[in-house]
Every structure is written in C-alpha cells, then in structure tokens.
Amino acid sequence: MLEKQQEETVMRLAGKVAIISGAASGMGAATARRFGREGASVVVADMLEADGKAVADSIVKAGGKAMFMLLDVTDEAGWKKVVDATVAAYGKLDILVNNAGISGSATNDMLNTELWHRVMAVNSTGVFLGTAAAVPYMQKNGGGSIVNLSSISGVVGQTMVHMSYNASKGAVRTLTKSTAVQFGKDNIRCNSVHPGLMPPMRTSGATADPVVREKMLKSVPMGRNGEVDEVANAILFLASDEASYVTGTELFVDGGYLAM
Ligand code: NAD
C-alpha cells in the first residue's frame, strides 16, 4: 500500500513558477532548492550575485529549472524587472515568497534611527513592493500564492533585537492579512510564516553570539533551534495547491516559542 502511494507521489509544485527573494542564503536558499525538487521553475532573486547564482546552478544541476536575478527588494523598478523577466522566461507567475530580510541585532543601540529606516525599508516596504509587482500578473493568471516571512518577532516584543525588527515583522504579519483580504476574490492567497530561533542571519549581531543563543534556547519548549529545511517545508505547504483554502493565516515554525 505504502509502496503504491509512493509510486503515485507527484511533485508538489509541478508546472508552477516561483520567485523567492533573498534566496541566495539561509531559508530562502533552502526553499529555492526544495521548490526546484518539487518541480517549480524558480527565480532566485537576491543582492548577492555569486551566492544566488550558485543556488540557481545547484537547482539546475539537480535536474530542476532555475535562474538568478539581481534584486534589491527596496527598489520598485527592480521588482518590475524581475517579475517581467520571470514571465518572459517561464510564461507566468504562480508563487512569490517574500523572504529577503535583515536583522535588527546589528547594533545594541536600540534607539538608532538609521537602522529603523533601513530595517523597515527591507523587511516591510520590500514585501509590499514585491506584492505590488506580482499581484497584477497573478490576477491575469487566475490566481497565485504569496508567502511572507515574518518571525516570532512579528508577534511579541523582545530584548536583543532592535525595535525596528519587531515592528517590521509585525507589519508583515498584518500586510499578509490585508493582501489575503484585498485579493481573495482574485484567487490570490497570502500567508505568513513565523520562524523562531534559527541559524543566525548573515546580518545578525548580538543574537549570533553562542552565549546569547544558549540563553534564548531556554524560551524554546523543544529545546533546540530550527533547521532551514523545517521552514522550507512550511513555505512549501502554503505555496502549494495543498493549501488551496488557506489564506490570511500565520504558521509558526518555532518549536513552541509562542505557545509559552
Ligand atoms: P539570511 O541572512 O541567511 O538570508 C537573507 C537573504 O536576504 C540574504 O541572501 C540577503 O542577501 C538577502 N537580502 C537582504 N537584504 C536584501 C535586499 N535589500 N534585497 C534583496 N535581498 C536581500 O537570513 P535567513 O535567516 O535565511 O532569513 C530569511 C528570512 O527569515 C528573513 O526575512 C528573516 O528576517 C526571517 N527570519 C529569520 C530568523 C533567523 O533567526 N534566522 C528567524 C525568524 C525570521
């Protein structure tokens, strides 16, 4: 029986076209590789050219379809270029994963206004700009799925991270619901994923310190940090047709952090 089920297993994103921002690293890269294995054509969009190209190449080497595109998510014209090029190359756009982000723990100065503006621009405005660029194509296409990377930091306040990080991820949480409500009639779904304690971001400062991380682990009921593939699994579900009636919701991938 099990064997028969396995034989019948189809790729979960067969024929889908996806753009993933921030896919040169961490959870974005893991999601891009997973999407590639599940049959999607993947656009790896990031500011990091060499790393982004390497991710796209690895997908192609494994038998998938992928291309890299340079993108700064704060650049409205850049988003339009990426979406236009995606549709030109693959014919449509089904999935957008707004994953690119920067940390709010780059400095211990919690009242630093420069960091506030930068974090809000990348983490919040970047998600809006991606959504604005993708929605018209998804409307033409008869629907789509947008998955936004928020965080446990988008739900509760924390020490150690700059206030802008909490605020920017909180904005992503409600922007997700707004997108779901505004475009539900177009069959566009939008959901947020909220990772907990994960391997540190490239831009992490204090929260990358092993001593600090050990302390943070005490707030995680499962007592360990999450792996990037565990977040990719959650993104995959929401992006796929398996979640066809799931929209405006939040999926916590946090080992129980927010349940305490
Ligand atoms: P990461 O630092 O490994 O990867 C982030 C990627 O985003 C990098 O490739 C980076 O180049 C890209 N990026 C940054 N600014 C960009 C910009 N302006 N334009 C385009 N690309 C840009 O981080 P990660 O841990 O994989 O995090 C991915 C997402 O998950 C982020 O939104 C982050 O806030 C969120 N998150 C991370 C954690 C964590 O602990 N690592 C926890 C919860 C949520």
PDB file of C-alpha atoms and ligand atoms in Angstrom:
ATOM      1  CA  MET A   1       0.000   0.000   0.000  1.00  0.00           C
ATOM      2  CA  LEU A   2       2.753   2.403   1.089  1.00  0.00           C
ATOM      3  CA  GLU A   3       4.786   1.473  -1.982  1.00  0.00           C
ATOM      4  CA  LYS A   4       1.824   2.206  -4.208  1.00  0.00           C
ATOM      5  CA  GLN A   5       1.326   5.583  -2.524  1.00  0.00           C
ATOM      6  CA  GLN A   6       4.989   6.439  -3.025  1.00  0.00           C
ATOM      7  CA  GLU A   7       4.798   5.478  -6.686  1.00  0.00           C
ATOM      8  CA  GLU A   8       1.845   7.804  -7.100  1.00  0.00           C
ATOM      9  CA  THR A   9       3.566  10.724  -5.341  1.00  0.00           C
ATOM     10  CA  VAL A  10       3.708  13.654  -7.710  1.00  0.00           C
ATOM     11  CA  MET A  11       5.916  16.682  -7.410  1.00  0.00           C
ATOM     12  CA  ARG A  12       4.047  19.182  -5.275  1.00  0.00           C
ATOM     13  CA  LEU A  13       4.843  22.251  -7.403  1.00  0.00           C
ATOM     14  CA  ALA A  14       4.856  20.650 -10.847  1.00  0.00           C
ATOM     15  CA  GLY A  15       4.375  23.312 -13.523  1.00  0.00           C
ATOM     16  CA  LYS A  16       4.474  26.236 -11.056  1.00  0.00           C
ATOM     17  CA  VAL A  17       6.620  29.346 -11.455  1.00  0.00           C
ATOM     18  CA  ALA A  18       8.034  30.910  -8.293  1.00  0.00           C
ATOM     19  CA  ILE A  19      10.070  33.970  -7.333  1.00  0.00           C
ATOM     20  CA  ILE A  20      11.896  33.809  -4.000  1.00  0.00           C
ATOM     21  CA  SER A  21      13.541  36.972  -2.686  1.00  0.00           C
ATOM     22  CA  GLY A  22      16.648  36.600  -0.540  1.00  0.00           C
ATOM     23  CA  ALA A  23      17.166  33.122  -1.964  1.00  0.00           C
ATOM     24  CA  ALA A  24      20.978  33.292  -2.003  1.00  0.00           C
ATOM     25  CA  SER A  25      21.206  32.282   1.651  1.00  0.00           C
ATOM     26  CA  GLY A  26      19.606  30.558   4.630  1.00  0.00           C
ATOM     27  CA  MET A  27      15.916  29.755   4.496  1.00  0.00           C
ATOM     28  CA  GLY A  28      15.453  31.364   1.070  1.00  0.00           C
ATOM     29  CA  ALA A  29      18.123  29.104  -0.454  1.00  0.00           C
ATOM     30  CA  ALA A  30      16.672  26.012   1.262  1.00  0.00           C
ATOM     31  CA  THR A  31      13.210  26.932  -0.053  1.00  0.00           C
ATOM     32  CA  ALA A  32      14.524  27.525  -3.578  1.00  0.00           C
ATOM     33  CA  ARG A  33      16.213  24.102  -3.634  1.00  0.00           C
ATOM     34  CA  ARG A  34      13.093  22.414  -2.254  1.00  0.00           C
ATOM     35  CA  PHE A  35      10.855  24.173  -4.792  1.00  0.00           C
ATOM     36  CA  GLY A  36      13.230  23.038  -7.551  1.00  0.00           C
ATOM     37  CA  ARG A  37      12.966  19.432  -6.392  1.00  0.00           C
ATOM     38  CA  GLU A  38       9.162  19.756  -6.300  1.00  0.00           C
ATOM     39  CA  GLY A  39       9.013  20.707  -9.977  1.00  0.00           C
ATOM     40  CA  ALA A  40       8.762  24.515  -9.851  1.00  0.00           C
ATOM     41  CA  SER A  41      10.676  26.881 -12.125  1.00  0.00           C
ATOM     42  CA  VAL A  42      12.481  29.029  -9.570  1.00  0.00           C
ATOM     43  CA  VAL A  43      13.729  32.597  -9.817  1.00  0.00           C
ATOM     44  CA  VAL A  44      16.421  33.120  -7.191  1.00  0.00           C
ATOM     45  CA  ALA A  45      16.317  36.879  -6.529  1.00  0.00           C
ATOM     46  CA  ASP A  46      18.911  38.478  -4.275  1.00  0.00           C
ATOM     47  CA  MET A  47      21.537  41.195  -3.910  1.00  0.00           C
ATOM     48  CA  LEU A  48      24.268  38.558  -3.552  1.00  0.00           C
ATOM     49  CA  GLU A  49      25.132  37.636  -7.117  1.00  0.00           C
ATOM     50  CA  ALA A  50      27.726  34.869  -6.665  1.00  0.00           C
ATOM     51  CA  ASP A  51      25.812  33.057  -3.911  1.00  0.00           C
ATOM     52  CA  GLY A  52      22.496  33.474  -5.731  1.00  0.00           C
ATOM     53  CA  LYS A  53      23.936  32.095  -8.968  1.00  0.00           C
ATOM     54  CA  ALA A  54      25.350  29.130  -7.056  1.00  0.00           C
ATOM     55  CA  VAL A  55      21.893  28.321  -5.648  1.00  0.00           C
ATOM     56  CA  ALA A  56      20.278  28.563  -9.111  1.00  0.00           C
ATOM     57  CA  ASP A  57      23.075  26.413 -10.614  1.00  0.00           C
ATOM     58  CA  SER A  58      22.627  23.764  -7.923  1.00  0.00           C
ATOM     59  CA  ILE A  59      18.919  23.511  -8.761  1.00  0.00           C
ATOM     60  CA  VAL A  60      19.665  23.111 -12.461  1.00  0.00           C
ATOM     61  CA  LYS A  61      22.390  20.542 -11.730  1.00  0.00           C
ATOM     62  CA  ALA A  62      19.867  18.525  -9.741  1.00  0.00           C
ATOM     63  CA  GLY A  63      17.585  18.436 -12.797  1.00  0.00           C
ATOM     64  CA  GLY A  64      15.366  21.424 -11.956  1.00  0.00           C
ATOM     65  CA  LYS A  65      14.674  24.764 -13.610  1.00  0.00           C
ATOM     66  CA  ALA A  66      16.062  27.973 -12.123  1.00  0.00           C
ATOM     67  CA  MET A  67      17.646  31.313 -12.893  1.00  0.00           C
ATOM     68  CA  PHE A  68      19.260  34.015 -10.790  1.00  0.00           C
ATOM     69  CA  MET A  69      18.189  37.652 -10.913  1.00  0.00           C
ATOM     70  CA  LEU A  70      19.837  40.545  -9.130  1.00  0.00           C
ATOM     71  CA  LEU A  71      17.300  42.325  -6.914  1.00  0.00           C
ATOM     72  CA  ASP A  72      17.298  44.868  -4.143  1.00  0.00           C
ATOM     73  CA  VAL A  73      13.828  44.440  -2.646  1.00  0.00           C
ATOM     74  CA  THR A  74      13.661  48.146  -1.784  1.00  0.00           C
ATOM     75  CA  ASP A  75      13.842  49.019  -5.493  1.00  0.00           C
ATOM     76  CA  GLU A  76      10.390  49.245  -7.086  1.00  0.00           C
ATOM     77  CA  ALA A  77      11.741  49.282 -10.664  1.00  0.00           C
ATOM     78  CA  GLY A  78      13.964  46.301  -9.829  1.00  0.00           C
ATOM     79  CA  TRP A  79      10.926  44.276  -8.763  1.00  0.00           C
ATOM     80  CA  LYS A  80       9.161  45.078 -12.025  1.00  0.00           C
ATOM     81  CA  LYS A  81      12.220  43.890 -13.965  1.00  0.00           C
ATOM     82  CA  VAL A  82      12.330  40.606 -12.046  1.00  0.00           C
ATOM     83  CA  VAL A  83       8.628  39.895 -12.464  1.00  0.00           C
ATOM     84  CA  ASP A  84       8.691  40.833 -16.183  1.00  0.00           C
ATOM     85  CA  ALA A  85      11.753  38.633 -16.784  1.00  0.00           C
ATOM     86  CA  THR A  86      10.141  35.733 -14.904  1.00  0.00           C
ATOM     87  CA  VAL A  87       7.019  35.875 -17.054  1.00  0.00           C
ATOM     88  CA  ALA A  88       9.144  36.278 -20.211  1.00  0.00           C
ATOM     89  CA  ALA A  89      11.218  33.194 -19.312  1.00  0.00           C
ATOM     90  CA  TYR A  90       8.595  30.894 -17.833  1.00  0.00           C
ATOM     91  CA  GLY A  91       5.278  32.290 -19.160  1.00  0.00           C
ATOM     92  CA  LYS A  92       3.540  33.154 -15.860  1.00  0.00           C
ATOM     93  CA  LEU A  93       3.933  33.722 -12.135  1.00  0.00           C
ATOM     94  CA  ASP A  94       2.218  31.453  -9.578  1.00  0.00           C
ATOM     95  CA  ILE A  95       4.178  31.907  -6.350  1.00  0.00           C
ATOM     96  CA  LEU A  96       6.014  34.750  -4.639  1.00  0.00           C
ATOM     97  CA  VAL A  97       7.998  34.138  -1.465  1.00  0.00           C
ATOM     98  CA  ASN A  98       8.897  37.464   0.183  1.00  0.00           C
ATOM     99  CA  ASN A  99      11.810  36.104   2.196  1.00  0.00           C
ATOM    100  CA  ALA A 100      14.597  38.726   1.975  1.00  0.00           C
ATOM    101  CA  GLY A 101      15.302  40.367   5.292  1.00  0.00           C
ATOM    102  CA  ILE A 102      17.914  41.928   7.510  1.00  0.00           C
ATOM    103  CA  SER A 103      18.414  41.530  11.228  1.00  0.00           C
ATOM    104  CA  GLY A 104      17.631  44.046  13.903  1.00  0.00           C
ATOM    105  CA  SER A 105      20.505  42.904  16.068  1.00  0.00           C
ATOM    106  CA  ALA A 106      23.272  44.566  14.061  1.00  0.00           C
ATOM    107  CA  THR A 107      23.760  47.114  16.840  1.00  0.00           C
ATOM    108  CA  ASN A 108      22.981  47.263  20.561  1.00  0.00           C
ATOM    109  CA  ASP A 109      21.780  50.859  20.157  1.00  0.00           C
ATOM    110  CA  MET A 110      18.030  50.321  20.380  1.00  0.00           C
ATOM    111  CA  LEU A 111      17.301  53.966  19.578  1.00  0.00           C
ATOM    112  CA  ASN A 112      19.340  54.089  16.357  1.00  0.00           C
ATOM    113  CA  THR A 113      17.084  55.767  13.781  1.00  0.00           C
ATOM    114  CA  GLU A 114      19.241  54.914  10.760  1.00  0.00           C
ATOM    115  CA  LEU A 115      18.743  51.212  11.488  1.00  0.00           C
ATOM    116  CA  TRP A 116      14.992  51.784  11.932  1.00  0.00           C
ATOM    117  CA  HIS A 117      14.694  53.206   8.392  1.00  0.00           C
ATOM    118  CA  ARG A 118      16.867  50.513   6.788  1.00  0.00           C
ATOM    119  CA  VAL A 119      15.141  47.581   8.505  1.00  0.00           C
ATOM    120  CA  MET A 120      11.663  48.914   7.727  1.00  0.00           C
ATOM    121  CA  ALA A 121      12.664  49.534   4.089  1.00  0.00           C
ATOM    122  CA  VAL A 122      13.944  45.994   3.500  1.00  0.00           C
ATOM    123  CA  ASN A 123      11.682  43.932   5.772  1.00  0.00           C
ATOM    124  CA  SER A 124       8.355  45.753   5.345  1.00  0.00           C
ATOM    125  CA  THR A 125       8.431  48.001   2.273  1.00  0.00           C
ATOM    126  CA  GLY A 126      10.288  45.274   0.363  1.00  0.00           C
ATOM    127  CA  VAL A 127       7.394  42.878   0.986  1.00  0.00           C
ATOM    128  CA  PHE A 128       4.845  45.462  -0.156  1.00  0.00           C
ATOM    129  CA  LEU A 129       6.831  46.223  -3.336  1.00  0.00           C
ATOM    130  CA  GLY A 130       7.125  42.532  -4.190  1.00  0.00           C
ATOM    131  CA  THR A 131       3.413  42.065  -3.644  1.00  0.00           C
ATOM    132  CA  ALA A 132       2.568  45.122  -5.752  1.00  0.00           C
ATOM    133  CA  ALA A 133       4.732  43.846  -8.618  1.00  0.00           C
ATOM    134  CA  ALA A 134       3.363  40.289  -8.501  1.00  0.00           C
ATOM    135  CA  VAL A 135      -0.373  40.779  -7.961  1.00  0.00           C
ATOM    136  CA  PRO A 136      -1.263  42.103 -11.456  1.00  0.00           C
ATOM    137  CA  TYR A 137       0.373  39.037 -13.039  1.00  0.00           C
ATOM    138  CA  MET A 138      -1.341  36.687 -10.602  1.00  0.00           C
ATOM    139  CA  GLN A 139      -4.673  38.356 -11.356  1.00  0.00           C
ATOM    140  CA  LYS A 140      -4.099  37.771 -15.072  1.00  0.00           C
ATOM    141  CA  ASN A 141      -3.063  34.206 -14.312  1.00  0.00           C
ATOM    142  CA  GLY A 142      -6.286  33.422 -12.432  1.00  0.00           C
ATOM    143  CA  GLY A 143      -4.642  33.296  -9.005  1.00  0.00           C
ATOM    144  CA  GLY A 144      -1.455  32.716  -7.060  1.00  0.00           C
ATOM    145  CA  SER A 145       0.116  32.198  -3.662  1.00  0.00           C
ATOM    146  CA  ILE A 146       2.210  34.712  -1.740  1.00  0.00           C
ATOM    147  CA  VAL A 147       4.158  33.584   1.314  1.00  0.00           C
ATOM    148  CA  ASN A 148       5.681  36.279   3.509  1.00  0.00           C
ATOM    149  CA  LEU A 149       8.464  35.649   6.005  1.00  0.00           C
ATOM    150  CA  SER A 150       7.589  37.262   9.288  1.00  0.00           C
ATOM    151  CA  SER A 151       9.006  35.927  12.564  1.00  0.00           C
ATOM    152  CA  ILE A 152       8.156  35.245  16.188  1.00  0.00           C
ATOM    153  CA  SER A 153       9.470  38.830  16.414  1.00  0.00           C
ATOM    154  CA  GLY A 154       6.388  39.967  14.487  1.00  0.00           C
ATOM    155  CA  VAL A 155       4.122  38.817  17.295  1.00  0.00           C
ATOM    156  CA  VAL A 156       5.883  39.713  20.556  1.00  0.00           C
ATOM    157  CA  GLY A 157       8.445  42.293  21.657  1.00  0.00           C
ATOM    158  CA  GLN A 158      11.977  41.130  22.512  1.00  0.00           C
ATOM    159  CA  THR A 159      15.134  42.440  24.055  1.00  0.00           C
ATOM    160  CA  MET A 160      18.337  41.992  21.996  1.00  0.00           C
ATOM    161  CA  VAL A 161      16.694  42.920  18.692  1.00  0.00           C
ATOM    162  CA  HIS A 162      16.154  46.496  17.542  1.00  0.00           C
ATOM    163  CA  MET A 163      12.558  47.732  17.800  1.00  0.00           C
ATOM    164  CA  SER A 164      12.504  48.108  14.021  1.00  0.00           C
ATOM    165  CA  TYR A 165      12.810  44.330  13.616  1.00  0.00           C
ATOM    166  CA  ASN A 166       9.760  43.645  15.802  1.00  0.00           C
ATOM    167  CA  ALA A 167       7.841  46.449  14.072  1.00  0.00           C
ATOM    168  CA  SER A 168       8.851  45.427  10.550  1.00  0.00           C
ATOM    169  CA  LYS A 169       7.855  41.799  11.109  1.00  0.00           C
ATOM    170  CA  GLY A 170       4.600  42.897  12.768  1.00  0.00           C
ATOM    171  CA  ALA A 171       3.870  44.920   9.634  1.00  0.00           C
ATOM    172  CA  VAL A 172       4.492  41.822   7.510  1.00  0.00           C
ATOM    173  CA  ARG A 173       2.031  39.880   9.669  1.00  0.00           C
ATOM    174  CA  THR A 174      -0.841  42.320   9.057  1.00  0.00           C
ATOM    175  CA  LEU A 175       0.171  43.203   5.478  1.00  0.00           C
ATOM    176  CA  THR A 176      -0.258  39.480   4.824  1.00  0.00           C
ATOM    177  CA  LYS A 177      -3.824  39.554   6.113  1.00  0.00           C
ATOM    178  CA  SER A 178      -4.546  42.729   4.153  1.00  0.00           C
ATOM    179  CA  THR A 179      -3.262  41.105   0.946  1.00  0.00           C
ATOM    180  CA  ALA A 180      -5.373  37.999   1.617  1.00  0.00           C
ATOM    181  CA  VAL A 181      -8.500  40.091   2.134  1.00  0.00           C
ATOM    182  CA  GLN A 182      -7.930  42.502  -0.771  1.00  0.00           C
ATOM    183  CA  PHE A 183      -7.149  39.849  -3.376  1.00  0.00           C
ATOM    184  CA  GLY A 184      -9.054  36.786  -2.187  1.00  0.00           C
ATOM    185  CA  LYS A 185     -11.618  37.430  -4.907  1.00  0.00           C
ATOM    186  CA  ASP A 186      -8.802  37.020  -7.469  1.00  0.00           C
ATOM    187  CA  ASN A 187      -7.916  33.602  -6.041  1.00  0.00           C
ATOM    188  CA  ILE A 188      -4.660  35.022  -4.683  1.00  0.00           C
ATOM    189  CA  ARG A 189      -3.803  33.525  -1.302  1.00  0.00           C
ATOM    190  CA  CYS A 190      -1.379  35.151   1.104  1.00  0.00           C
ATOM    191  CA  ASN A 191       0.006  33.681   4.327  1.00  0.00           C
ATOM    192  CA  SER A 192       2.853  34.401   6.717  1.00  0.00           C
ATOM    193  CA  VAL A 193       5.469  32.037   8.105  1.00  0.00           C
ATOM    194  CA  HIS A 194       6.983  32.846  11.502  1.00  0.00           C
ATOM    195  CA  PRO A 195      10.297  31.110  12.182  1.00  0.00           C
ATOM    196  CA  GLY A 196      11.610  31.069  15.735  1.00  0.00           C
ATOM    197  CA  LEU A 197      15.221  30.557  16.761  1.00  0.00           C
ATOM    198  CA  MET A 198      17.019  29.576  13.550  1.00  0.00           C
ATOM    199  CA  PRO A 199      20.659  29.579  12.423  1.00  0.00           C
ATOM    200  CA  PRO A 200      21.716  33.246  12.647  1.00  0.00           C
ATOM    201  CA  MET A 201      21.036  35.583   9.730  1.00  0.00           C
ATOM    202  CA  ARG A 202      24.044  36.969   7.852  1.00  0.00           C
ATOM    203  CA  THR A 203      23.307  40.352   9.363  1.00  0.00           C
ATOM    204  CA  SER A 204      22.851  39.131  12.948  1.00  0.00           C
ATOM    205  CA  GLY A 205      24.924  40.832  15.598  1.00  0.00           C
ATOM    206  CA  ALA A 206      24.306  40.051  19.267  1.00  0.00           C
ATOM    207  CA  THR A 207      21.847  37.232  18.561  1.00  0.00           C
ATOM    208  CA  ALA A 208      24.581  35.270  16.751  1.00  0.00           C
ATOM    209  CA  ASP A 209      26.629  35.100  19.959  1.00  0.00           C
ATOM    210  CA  PRO A 210      26.625  31.466  21.225  1.00  0.00           C
ATOM    211  CA  VAL A 211      26.162  32.607  24.838  1.00  0.00           C
ATOM    212  CA  VAL A 212      23.127  34.711  23.896  1.00  0.00           C
ATOM    213  CA  ARG A 213      21.741  31.868  21.778  1.00  0.00           C
ATOM    214  CA  GLU A 214      22.084  29.434  24.662  1.00  0.00           C
ATOM    215  CA  LYS A 215      20.001  31.822  26.797  1.00  0.00           C
ATOM    216  CA  MET A 216      17.401  32.224  24.038  1.00  0.00           C
ATOM    217  CA  LEU A 217      17.069  28.439  23.777  1.00  0.00           C
ATOM    218  CA  LYS A 218      15.619  28.408  27.298  1.00  0.00           C
ATOM    219  CA  SER A 219      12.463  30.015  25.830  1.00  0.00           C
ATOM    220  CA  VAL A 220      12.042  27.244  23.263  1.00  0.00           C
ATOM    221  CA  PRO A 221       9.953  24.324  24.605  1.00  0.00           C
ATOM    222  CA  MET A 222      11.572  21.919  22.143  1.00  0.00           C
ATOM    223  CA  GLY A 223      14.980  22.987  23.443  1.00  0.00           C
ATOM    224  CA  ARG A 224      16.720  23.323  20.080  1.00  0.00           C
ATOM    225  CA  ASN A 225      16.886  25.749  17.206  1.00  0.00           C
ATOM    226  CA  GLY A 226      15.029  25.113  13.967  1.00  0.00           C
ATOM    227  CA  GLU A 227      16.659  23.969  10.721  1.00  0.00           C
ATOM    228  CA  VAL A 228      16.237  25.881   7.470  1.00  0.00           C
ATOM    229  CA  ASP A 229      14.571  22.867   5.826  1.00  0.00           C
ATOM    230  CA  GLU A 230      11.892  22.841   8.517  1.00  0.00           C
ATOM    231  CA  VAL A 231      10.918  26.360   7.466  1.00  0.00           C
ATOM    232  CA  ALA A 232      11.140  25.441   3.762  1.00  0.00           C
ATOM    233  CA  ASN A 233       8.615  22.638   4.439  1.00  0.00           C
ATOM    234  CA  ALA A 234       6.124  25.129   5.880  1.00  0.00           C
ATOM    235  CA  ILE A 235       6.618  27.556   2.981  1.00  0.00           C
ATOM    236  CA  LEU A 236       6.168  24.694   0.507  1.00  0.00           C
ATOM    237  CA  PHE A 237       2.812  23.721   2.016  1.00  0.00           C
ATOM    238  CA  LEU A 238       1.448  27.276   1.894  1.00  0.00           C
ATOM    239  CA  ALA A 239       2.772  27.869  -1.625  1.00  0.00           C
ATOM    240  CA  SER A 240       1.285  24.655  -2.985  1.00  0.00           C
ATOM    241  CA  ASP A 241      -2.273  23.795  -4.006  1.00  0.00           C
ATOM    242  CA  GLU A 242      -2.474  21.617  -0.876  1.00  0.00           C
ATOM    243  CA  ALA A 243      -3.218  24.893   0.936  1.00  0.00           C
ATOM    244  CA  SER A 244      -5.897  25.896  -1.589  1.00  0.00           C
ATOM    245  CA  TYR A 245      -8.327  27.161   1.091  1.00  0.00           C
ATOM    246  CA  VAL A 246      -5.697  28.590   3.449  1.00  0.00           C
ATOM    247  CA  THR A 247      -5.275  32.345   3.326  1.00  0.00           C
ATOM    248  CA  GLY A 248      -4.555  35.189   5.737  1.00  0.00           C
ATOM    249  CA  THR A 249      -3.151  32.802   8.294  1.00  0.00           C
ATOM    250  CA  GLU A 250       0.080  32.564  10.290  1.00  0.00           C
ATOM    251  CA  LEU A 251       2.184  29.448  10.530  1.00  0.00           C
ATOM    252  CA  PHE A 252       4.594  29.424  13.465  1.00  0.00           C
ATOM    253  CA  VAL A 253       7.684  27.281  12.960  1.00  0.00           C
ATOM    254  CA  ASP A 254       9.182  27.975  16.348  1.00  0.00           C
ATOM    255  CA  GLY A 255       9.499  24.790  18.428  1.00  0.00           C
ATOM    256  CA  GLY A 256       6.688  26.087  20.643  1.00  0.00           C
ATOM    257  CA  TYR A 257       8.213  29.507  21.499  1.00  0.00           C
ATOM    258  CA  LEU A 258       4.917  31.381  21.096  1.00  0.00           C
ATOM    259  CA  ALA A 259       2.926  28.700  22.904  1.00  0.00           C
ATOM    260  CA  MET A 260       4.626  29.555  26.233  1.00  0.00           C
TER     261      MET A 260
HETATM  262  P1  NAD B   1      19.990  35.260   5.756  1.00  0.00           P
HETATM  263  O1  NAD B   1      20.705  36.447   6.239  1.00  0.00           O
HETATM  264  O2  NAD B   1      20.702  33.935   5.731  1.00  0.00           O
HETATM  265  O3  NAD B   1      19.380  35.492   4.302  1.00  0.00           O
HETATM  266  C1  NAD B   1      18.725  36.676   3.968  1.00  0.00           C
HETATM  267  C2  NAD B   1      18.884  36.899   2.474  1.00  0.00           C
HETATM  268  O4  NAD B   1      18.202  38.111   2.128  1.00  0.00           O
HETATM  269  C3  NAD B   1      20.347  37.054   2.049  1.00  0.00           C
HETATM  270  O5  NAD B   1      20.619  36.263   0.921  1.00  0.00           O
HETATM  271  C4  NAD B   1      20.447  38.535   1.722  1.00  0.00           C
HETATM  272  O6  NAD B   1      21.410  38.833   0.700  1.00  0.00           O
HETATM  273  C5  NAD B   1      19.042  38.836   1.249  1.00  0.00           C
HETATM  274  N1  NAD B   1      18.752  40.273   1.325  1.00  0.00           N
HETATM  275  C6  NAD B   1      18.963  41.112   2.356  1.00  0.00           C
HETATM  276  N2  NAD B   1      18.606  42.364   2.017  1.00  0.00           N
HETATM  277  C7  NAD B   1      18.174  42.308   0.742  1.00  0.00           C
HETATM  278  C8  NAD B   1      17.677  43.255  -0.184  1.00  0.00           C
HETATM  279  N3  NAD B   1      17.577  44.572   0.138  1.00  0.00           N
HETATM  280  N4  NAD B   1      17.312  42.853  -1.416  1.00  0.00           N
HETATM  281  C9  NAD B   1      17.422  41.548  -1.768  1.00  0.00           C
HETATM  282  N5  NAD B   1      17.898  40.594  -0.957  1.00  0.00           N
HETATM  283  C10 NAD B   1      18.268  40.980   0.285  1.00  0.00           C
HETATM  284  O7  NAD B   1      18.655  35.165   6.660  1.00  0.00           O
HETATM  285  P2  NAD B   1      17.643  33.968   6.959  1.00  0.00           P
HETATM  286  O8  NAD B   1      17.896  33.519   8.330  1.00  0.00           O
HETATM  287  O9  NAD B   1      17.611  32.985   5.863  1.00  0.00           O
HETATM  288  O10 NAD B   1      16.269  34.806   6.980  1.00  0.00           O
HETATM  289  C11 NAD B   1      15.302  34.738   5.957  1.00  0.00           C
HETATM  290  C12 NAD B   1      14.033  35.455   6.430  1.00  0.00           C
HETATM  291  O11 NAD B   1      13.547  34.845   7.633  1.00  0.00           O
HETATM  292  C13 NAD B   1      14.240  36.928   6.779  1.00  0.00           C
HETATM  293  O12 NAD B   1      13.116  37.674   6.381  1.00  0.00           O
HETATM  294  C14 NAD B   1      14.360  36.921   8.286  1.00  0.00           C
HETATM  295  O13 NAD B   1      14.004  38.157   8.854  1.00  0.00           O
HETATM  296  C15 NAD B   1      13.400  35.817   8.662  1.00  0.00           C
HETATM  297  N6  NAD B   1      13.680  35.183   9.955  1.00  0.00           N
HETATM  298  C16 NAD B   1      14.944  34.750  10.287  1.00  0.00           C
HETATM  299  C17 NAD B   1      15.171  34.156  11.518  1.00  0.00           C
HETATM  300  C18 NAD B   1      16.520  33.673  11.936  1.00  0.00           C
HETATM  301  O14 NAD B   1      16.749  33.505  13.152  1.00  0.00           O
HETATM  302  N7  NAD B   1      17.462  33.415  11.049  1.00  0.00           N
HETATM  303  C19 NAD B   1      14.097  33.977  12.401  1.00  0.00           C
HETATM  304  C20 NAD B   1      12.848  34.417  12.038  1.00  0.00           C
HETATM  305  C21 NAD B   1      12.641  35.014  10.814  1.00  0.00           C
END
